[in-house]
mmCIF file of C-alpha atoms in Angstrom:
data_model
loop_
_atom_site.group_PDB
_atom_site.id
_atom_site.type_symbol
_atom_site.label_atom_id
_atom_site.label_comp_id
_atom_site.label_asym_id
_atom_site.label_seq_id
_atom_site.Cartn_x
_atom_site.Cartn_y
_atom_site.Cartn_z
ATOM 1 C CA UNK D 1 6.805 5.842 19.226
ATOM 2 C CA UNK D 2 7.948 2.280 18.090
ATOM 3 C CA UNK D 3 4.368 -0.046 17.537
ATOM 4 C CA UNK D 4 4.652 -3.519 18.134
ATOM 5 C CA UNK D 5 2.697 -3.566 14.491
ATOM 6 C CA UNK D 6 3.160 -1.357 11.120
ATOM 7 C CA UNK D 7 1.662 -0.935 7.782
ATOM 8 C CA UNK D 8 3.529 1.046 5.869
ATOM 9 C CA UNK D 9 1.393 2.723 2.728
ATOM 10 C CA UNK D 10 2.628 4.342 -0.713
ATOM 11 C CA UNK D 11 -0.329 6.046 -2.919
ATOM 12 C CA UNK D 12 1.015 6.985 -6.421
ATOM 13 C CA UNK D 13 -1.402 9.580 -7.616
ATOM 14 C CA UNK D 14 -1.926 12.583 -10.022
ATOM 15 C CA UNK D 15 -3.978 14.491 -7.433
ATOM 16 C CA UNK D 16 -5.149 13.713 -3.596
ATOM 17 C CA UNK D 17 -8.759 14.139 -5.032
ATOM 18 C CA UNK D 18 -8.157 11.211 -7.007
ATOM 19 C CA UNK D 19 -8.059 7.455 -6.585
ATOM 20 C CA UNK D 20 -4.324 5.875 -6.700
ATOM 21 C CA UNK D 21 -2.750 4.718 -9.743
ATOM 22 C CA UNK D 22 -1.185 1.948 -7.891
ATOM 23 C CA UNK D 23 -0.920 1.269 -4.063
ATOM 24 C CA UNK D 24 1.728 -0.063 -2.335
ATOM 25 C CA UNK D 25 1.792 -1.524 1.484
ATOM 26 C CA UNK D 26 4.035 -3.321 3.640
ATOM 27 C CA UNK D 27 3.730 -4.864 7.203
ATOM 28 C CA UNK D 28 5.848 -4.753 9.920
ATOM 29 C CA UNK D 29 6.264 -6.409 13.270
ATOM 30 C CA UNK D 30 8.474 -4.732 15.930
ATOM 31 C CA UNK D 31 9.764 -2.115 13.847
ATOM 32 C CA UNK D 32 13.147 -0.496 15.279
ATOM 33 C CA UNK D 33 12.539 2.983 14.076
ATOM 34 C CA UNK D 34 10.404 5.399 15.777
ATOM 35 C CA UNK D 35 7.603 7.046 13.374
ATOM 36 C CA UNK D 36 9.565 10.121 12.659
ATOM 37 C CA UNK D 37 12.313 8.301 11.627
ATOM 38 C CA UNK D 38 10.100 6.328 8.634
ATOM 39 C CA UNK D 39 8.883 9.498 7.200
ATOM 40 C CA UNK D 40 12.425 10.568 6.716
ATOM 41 C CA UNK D 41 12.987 7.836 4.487
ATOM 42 C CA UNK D 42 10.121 8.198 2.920
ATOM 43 C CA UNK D 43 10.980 11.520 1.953
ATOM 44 C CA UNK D 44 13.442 10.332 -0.336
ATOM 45 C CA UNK D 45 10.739 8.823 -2.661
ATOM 46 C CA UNK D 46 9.503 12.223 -3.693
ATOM 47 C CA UNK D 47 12.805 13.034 -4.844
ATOM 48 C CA UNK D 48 13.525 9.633 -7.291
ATOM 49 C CA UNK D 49 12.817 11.214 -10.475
ATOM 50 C CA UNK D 50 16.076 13.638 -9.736
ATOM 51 C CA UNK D 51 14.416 17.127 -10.571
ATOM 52 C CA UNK D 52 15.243 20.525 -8.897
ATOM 53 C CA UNK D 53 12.195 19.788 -6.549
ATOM 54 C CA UNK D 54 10.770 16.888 -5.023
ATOM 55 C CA UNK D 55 7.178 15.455 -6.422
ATOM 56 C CA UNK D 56 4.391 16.567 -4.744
ATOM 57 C CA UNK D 57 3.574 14.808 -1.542
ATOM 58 C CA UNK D 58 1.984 14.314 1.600
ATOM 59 C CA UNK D 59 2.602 12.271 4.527
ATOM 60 C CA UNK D 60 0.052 11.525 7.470
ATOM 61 C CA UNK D 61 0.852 9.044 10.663
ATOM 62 C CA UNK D 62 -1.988 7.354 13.031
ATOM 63 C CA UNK D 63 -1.257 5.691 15.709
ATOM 64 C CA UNK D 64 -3.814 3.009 18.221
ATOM 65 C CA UNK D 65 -2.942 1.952 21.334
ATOM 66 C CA UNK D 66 -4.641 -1.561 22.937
ATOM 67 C CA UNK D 67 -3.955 -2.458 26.833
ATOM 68 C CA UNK D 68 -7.172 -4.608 27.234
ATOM 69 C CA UNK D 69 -5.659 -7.711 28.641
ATOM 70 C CA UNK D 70 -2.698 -8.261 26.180
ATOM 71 C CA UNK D 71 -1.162 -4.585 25.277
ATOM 72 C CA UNK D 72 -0.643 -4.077 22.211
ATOM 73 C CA UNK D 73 0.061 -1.077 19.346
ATOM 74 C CA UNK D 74 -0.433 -0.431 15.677
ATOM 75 C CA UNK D 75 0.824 2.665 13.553
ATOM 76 C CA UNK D 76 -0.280 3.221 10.211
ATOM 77 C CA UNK D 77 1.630 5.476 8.418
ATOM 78 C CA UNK D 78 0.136 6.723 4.681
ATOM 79 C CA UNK D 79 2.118 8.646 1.688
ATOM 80 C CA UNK D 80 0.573 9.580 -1.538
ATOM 81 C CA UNK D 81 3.284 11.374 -3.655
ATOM 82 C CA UNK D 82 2.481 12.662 -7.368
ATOM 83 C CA UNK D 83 3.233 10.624 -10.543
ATOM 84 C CA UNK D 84 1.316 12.792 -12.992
ATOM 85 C CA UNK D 85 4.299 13.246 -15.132
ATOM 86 C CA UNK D 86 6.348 10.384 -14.058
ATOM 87 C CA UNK D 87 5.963 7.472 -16.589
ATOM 88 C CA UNK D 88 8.774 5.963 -18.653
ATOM 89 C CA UNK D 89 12.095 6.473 -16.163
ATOM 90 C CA UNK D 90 10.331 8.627 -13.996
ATOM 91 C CA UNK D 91 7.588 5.770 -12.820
ATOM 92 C CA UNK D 92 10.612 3.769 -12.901
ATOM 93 C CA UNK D 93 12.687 5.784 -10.617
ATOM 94 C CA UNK D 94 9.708 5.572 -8.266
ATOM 95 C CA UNK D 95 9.547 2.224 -7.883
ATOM 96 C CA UNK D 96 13.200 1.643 -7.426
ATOM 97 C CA UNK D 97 12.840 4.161 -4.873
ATOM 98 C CA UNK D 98 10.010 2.294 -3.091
ATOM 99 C CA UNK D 99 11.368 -0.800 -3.275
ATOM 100 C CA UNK D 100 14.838 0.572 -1.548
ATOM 101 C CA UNK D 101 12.926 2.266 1.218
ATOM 102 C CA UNK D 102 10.906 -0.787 1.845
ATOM 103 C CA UNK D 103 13.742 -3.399 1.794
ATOM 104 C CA UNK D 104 15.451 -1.025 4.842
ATOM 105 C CA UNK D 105 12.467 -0.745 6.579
ATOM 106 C CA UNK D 106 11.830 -4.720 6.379
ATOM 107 C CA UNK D 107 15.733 -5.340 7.460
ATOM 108 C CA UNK D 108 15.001 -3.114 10.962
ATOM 109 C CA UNK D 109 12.065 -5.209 11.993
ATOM 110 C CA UNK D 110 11.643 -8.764 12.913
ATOM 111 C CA UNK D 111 8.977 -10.431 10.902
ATOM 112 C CA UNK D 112 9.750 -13.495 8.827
ATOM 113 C CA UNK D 113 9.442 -14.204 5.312
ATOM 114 C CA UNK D 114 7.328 -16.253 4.152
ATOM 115 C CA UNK D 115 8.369 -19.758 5.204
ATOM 116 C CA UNK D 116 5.637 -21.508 2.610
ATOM 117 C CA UNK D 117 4.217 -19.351 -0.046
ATOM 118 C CA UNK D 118 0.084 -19.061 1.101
ATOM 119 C CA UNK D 119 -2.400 -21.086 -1.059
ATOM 120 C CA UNK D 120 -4.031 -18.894 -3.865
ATOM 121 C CA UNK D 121 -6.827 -18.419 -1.798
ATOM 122 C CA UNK D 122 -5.126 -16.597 1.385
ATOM 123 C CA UNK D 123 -2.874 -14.558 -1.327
ATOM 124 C CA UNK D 124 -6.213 -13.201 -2.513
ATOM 125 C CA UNK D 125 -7.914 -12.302 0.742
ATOM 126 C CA UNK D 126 -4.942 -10.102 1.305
ATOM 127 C CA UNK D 127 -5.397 -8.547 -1.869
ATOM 128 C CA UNK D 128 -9.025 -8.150 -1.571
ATOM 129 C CA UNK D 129 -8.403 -6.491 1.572
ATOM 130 C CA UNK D 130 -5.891 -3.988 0.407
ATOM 131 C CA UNK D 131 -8.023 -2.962 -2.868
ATOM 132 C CA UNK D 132 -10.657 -2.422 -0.044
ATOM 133 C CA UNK D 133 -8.404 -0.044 1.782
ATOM 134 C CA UNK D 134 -7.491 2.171 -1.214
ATOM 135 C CA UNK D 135 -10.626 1.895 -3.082
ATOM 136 C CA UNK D 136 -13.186 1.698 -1.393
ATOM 137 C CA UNK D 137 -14.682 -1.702 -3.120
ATOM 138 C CA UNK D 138 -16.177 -4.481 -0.674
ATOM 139 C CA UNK D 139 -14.550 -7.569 -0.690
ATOM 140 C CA UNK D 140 -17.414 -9.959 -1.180
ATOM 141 C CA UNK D 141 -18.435 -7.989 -4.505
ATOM 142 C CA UNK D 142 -14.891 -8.839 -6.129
ATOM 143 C CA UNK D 143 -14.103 -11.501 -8.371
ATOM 144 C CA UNK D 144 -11.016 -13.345 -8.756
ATOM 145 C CA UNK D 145 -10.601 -13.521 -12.779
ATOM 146 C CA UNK D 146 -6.928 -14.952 -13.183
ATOM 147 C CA UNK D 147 -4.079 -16.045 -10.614
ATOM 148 C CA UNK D 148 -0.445 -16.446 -11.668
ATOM 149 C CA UNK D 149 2.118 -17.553 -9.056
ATOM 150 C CA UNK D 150 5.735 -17.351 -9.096
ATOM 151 C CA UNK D 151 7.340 -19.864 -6.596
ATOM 152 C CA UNK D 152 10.921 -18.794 -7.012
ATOM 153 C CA UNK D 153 10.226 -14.499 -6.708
ATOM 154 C CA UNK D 154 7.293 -15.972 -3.867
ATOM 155 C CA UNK D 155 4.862 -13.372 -5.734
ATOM 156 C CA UNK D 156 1.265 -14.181 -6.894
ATOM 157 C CA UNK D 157 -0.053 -11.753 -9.495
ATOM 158 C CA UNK D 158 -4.275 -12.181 -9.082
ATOM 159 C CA UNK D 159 -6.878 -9.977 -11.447
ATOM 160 C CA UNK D 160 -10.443 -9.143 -10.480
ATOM 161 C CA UNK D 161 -13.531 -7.565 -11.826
ATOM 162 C CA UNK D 162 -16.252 -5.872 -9.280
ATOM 163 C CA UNK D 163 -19.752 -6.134 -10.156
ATOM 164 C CA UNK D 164 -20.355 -2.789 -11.161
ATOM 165 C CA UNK D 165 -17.162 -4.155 -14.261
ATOM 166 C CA UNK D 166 -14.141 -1.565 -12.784
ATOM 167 C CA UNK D 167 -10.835 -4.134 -13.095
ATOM 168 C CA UNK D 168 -8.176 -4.738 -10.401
ATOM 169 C CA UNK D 169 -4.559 -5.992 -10.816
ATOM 170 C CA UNK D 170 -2.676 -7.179 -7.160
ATOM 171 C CA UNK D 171 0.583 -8.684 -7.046
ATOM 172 C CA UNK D 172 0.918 -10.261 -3.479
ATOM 173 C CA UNK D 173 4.951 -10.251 -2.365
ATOM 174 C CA UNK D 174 5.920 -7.564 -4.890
ATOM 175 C CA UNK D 175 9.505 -7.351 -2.885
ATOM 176 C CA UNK D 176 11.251 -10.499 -3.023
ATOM 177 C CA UNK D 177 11.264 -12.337 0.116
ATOM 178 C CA UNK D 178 8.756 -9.776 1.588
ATOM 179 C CA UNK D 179 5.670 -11.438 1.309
ATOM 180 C CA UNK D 180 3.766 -8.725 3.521
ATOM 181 C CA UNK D 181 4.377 -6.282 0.454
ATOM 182 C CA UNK D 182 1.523 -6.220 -1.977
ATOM 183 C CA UNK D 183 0.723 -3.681 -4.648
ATOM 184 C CA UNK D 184 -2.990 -3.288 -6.076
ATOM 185 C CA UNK D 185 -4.015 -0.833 -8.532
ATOM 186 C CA UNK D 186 -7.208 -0.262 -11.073
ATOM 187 C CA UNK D 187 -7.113 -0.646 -14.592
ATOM 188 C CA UNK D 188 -8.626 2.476 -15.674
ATOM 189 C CA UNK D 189 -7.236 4.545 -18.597
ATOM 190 C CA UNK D 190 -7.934 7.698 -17.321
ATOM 191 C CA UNK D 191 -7.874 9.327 -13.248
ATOM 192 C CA UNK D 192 -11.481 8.650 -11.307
ATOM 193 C CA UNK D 193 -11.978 10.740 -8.847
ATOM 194 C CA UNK D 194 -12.794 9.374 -5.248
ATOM 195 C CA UNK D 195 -16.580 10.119 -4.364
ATOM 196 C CA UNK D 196 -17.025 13.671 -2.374
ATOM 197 C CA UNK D 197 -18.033 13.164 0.947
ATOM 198 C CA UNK D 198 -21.909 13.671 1.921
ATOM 199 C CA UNK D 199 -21.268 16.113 4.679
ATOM 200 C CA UNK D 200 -25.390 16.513 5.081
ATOM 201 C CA UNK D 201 -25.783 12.897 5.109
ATOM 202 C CA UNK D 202 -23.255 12.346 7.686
ATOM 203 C CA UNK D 203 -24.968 14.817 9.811
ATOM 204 C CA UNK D 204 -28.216 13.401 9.904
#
């Protein structure tokens, strides 16, 4: 299936169990590749660092489907690939290899660039939103404790602290010229794990 909307996510983690070291997403309007096709290129991410075998990795695709009035379609399409040993030119690799993937996936749809780089403001309700999606924080209980912006690359690089004192870093337009891309991560020195689900709870 081609969706008339995409959000394309990267989750660079030492285990599934845990949160992400850093998260990367990109949107995409009218992308000209069916599903399939994007998690054969994504593929190639797990295999950056150049070792006999690819990083650990998993891949999962969900799809929505709107015809209430105006039709519509959205595919959301998640990897979280293993960086446990991957710092120095290994993380580095990685990103290389993320930014590759996402530049070809952003040159076979048909969203703009930004036109005017968003006030400080908008760049941080994006932010806010993604942090949401990949840890779990609500939105109204971050705040926004520095904001750098960097009109040439068209990147804003925004901090936060949550009321409970965990930091956030998000750099809004991490690709240049690809505004939609954002990366968030938590500043945390070691792994926290992502709260087990209350199965009895949830059944109540």
């Amino acid at each position: 299936m081609k969706a008339q909307e995409a959000r394309v996510s990267i989750e660079l983690v030492e285990h599934p169990t845990y949160y992400p070291e850093e998260a990367w997403d990109l949107d995409l309007d009218h992308l000209d590749m069916f599903t399939e096709e994007v998690m054969e290129e994504l593929a190639a991410i797990s295999w950056a660092e150049g070792k006999e075998y690819p990083n650990f990795n998993a891949v999962s695709a969900k799809t929505s489907q709107l015809n209430w009035g105006a039709s519509d379609s959205f595919t959301e399409i998640l990897m979280q690939v293993s960086v446990g040993a991957a710092g120095g030119a290994g993380g580095t690799a990685i990103h290389a290899a993320i930014k590759l993937v996402y530049e070809k996936l952003k040159s076979r749809s048909q969203g703009e660039s930004w036109s005017n780089i968003p006030s400080a403001d908008e760049a941080a309700r994006l932010a806010k939103s993604r942090l949401h999606q990949h840890y779990g924080v609500a939105v109204d209980k971050l705040r926004v404790t520095g904001s750098n912006v960097d009109a040439d690359a068209e990147r804003y690089e925004i901090n936060f602290v949550h009321e409970d004192g965990r930091k956030f870093g998000a750099i809004v337009g991490a690709v240049e010229g690809i505004p939609s891309c954002t990366v968030v991560r938590m500043e945390a020195g070691e792994p926290v794990l992502r709260p087990l689900l209350d199965t009895q709870s949830q059944g109540d």
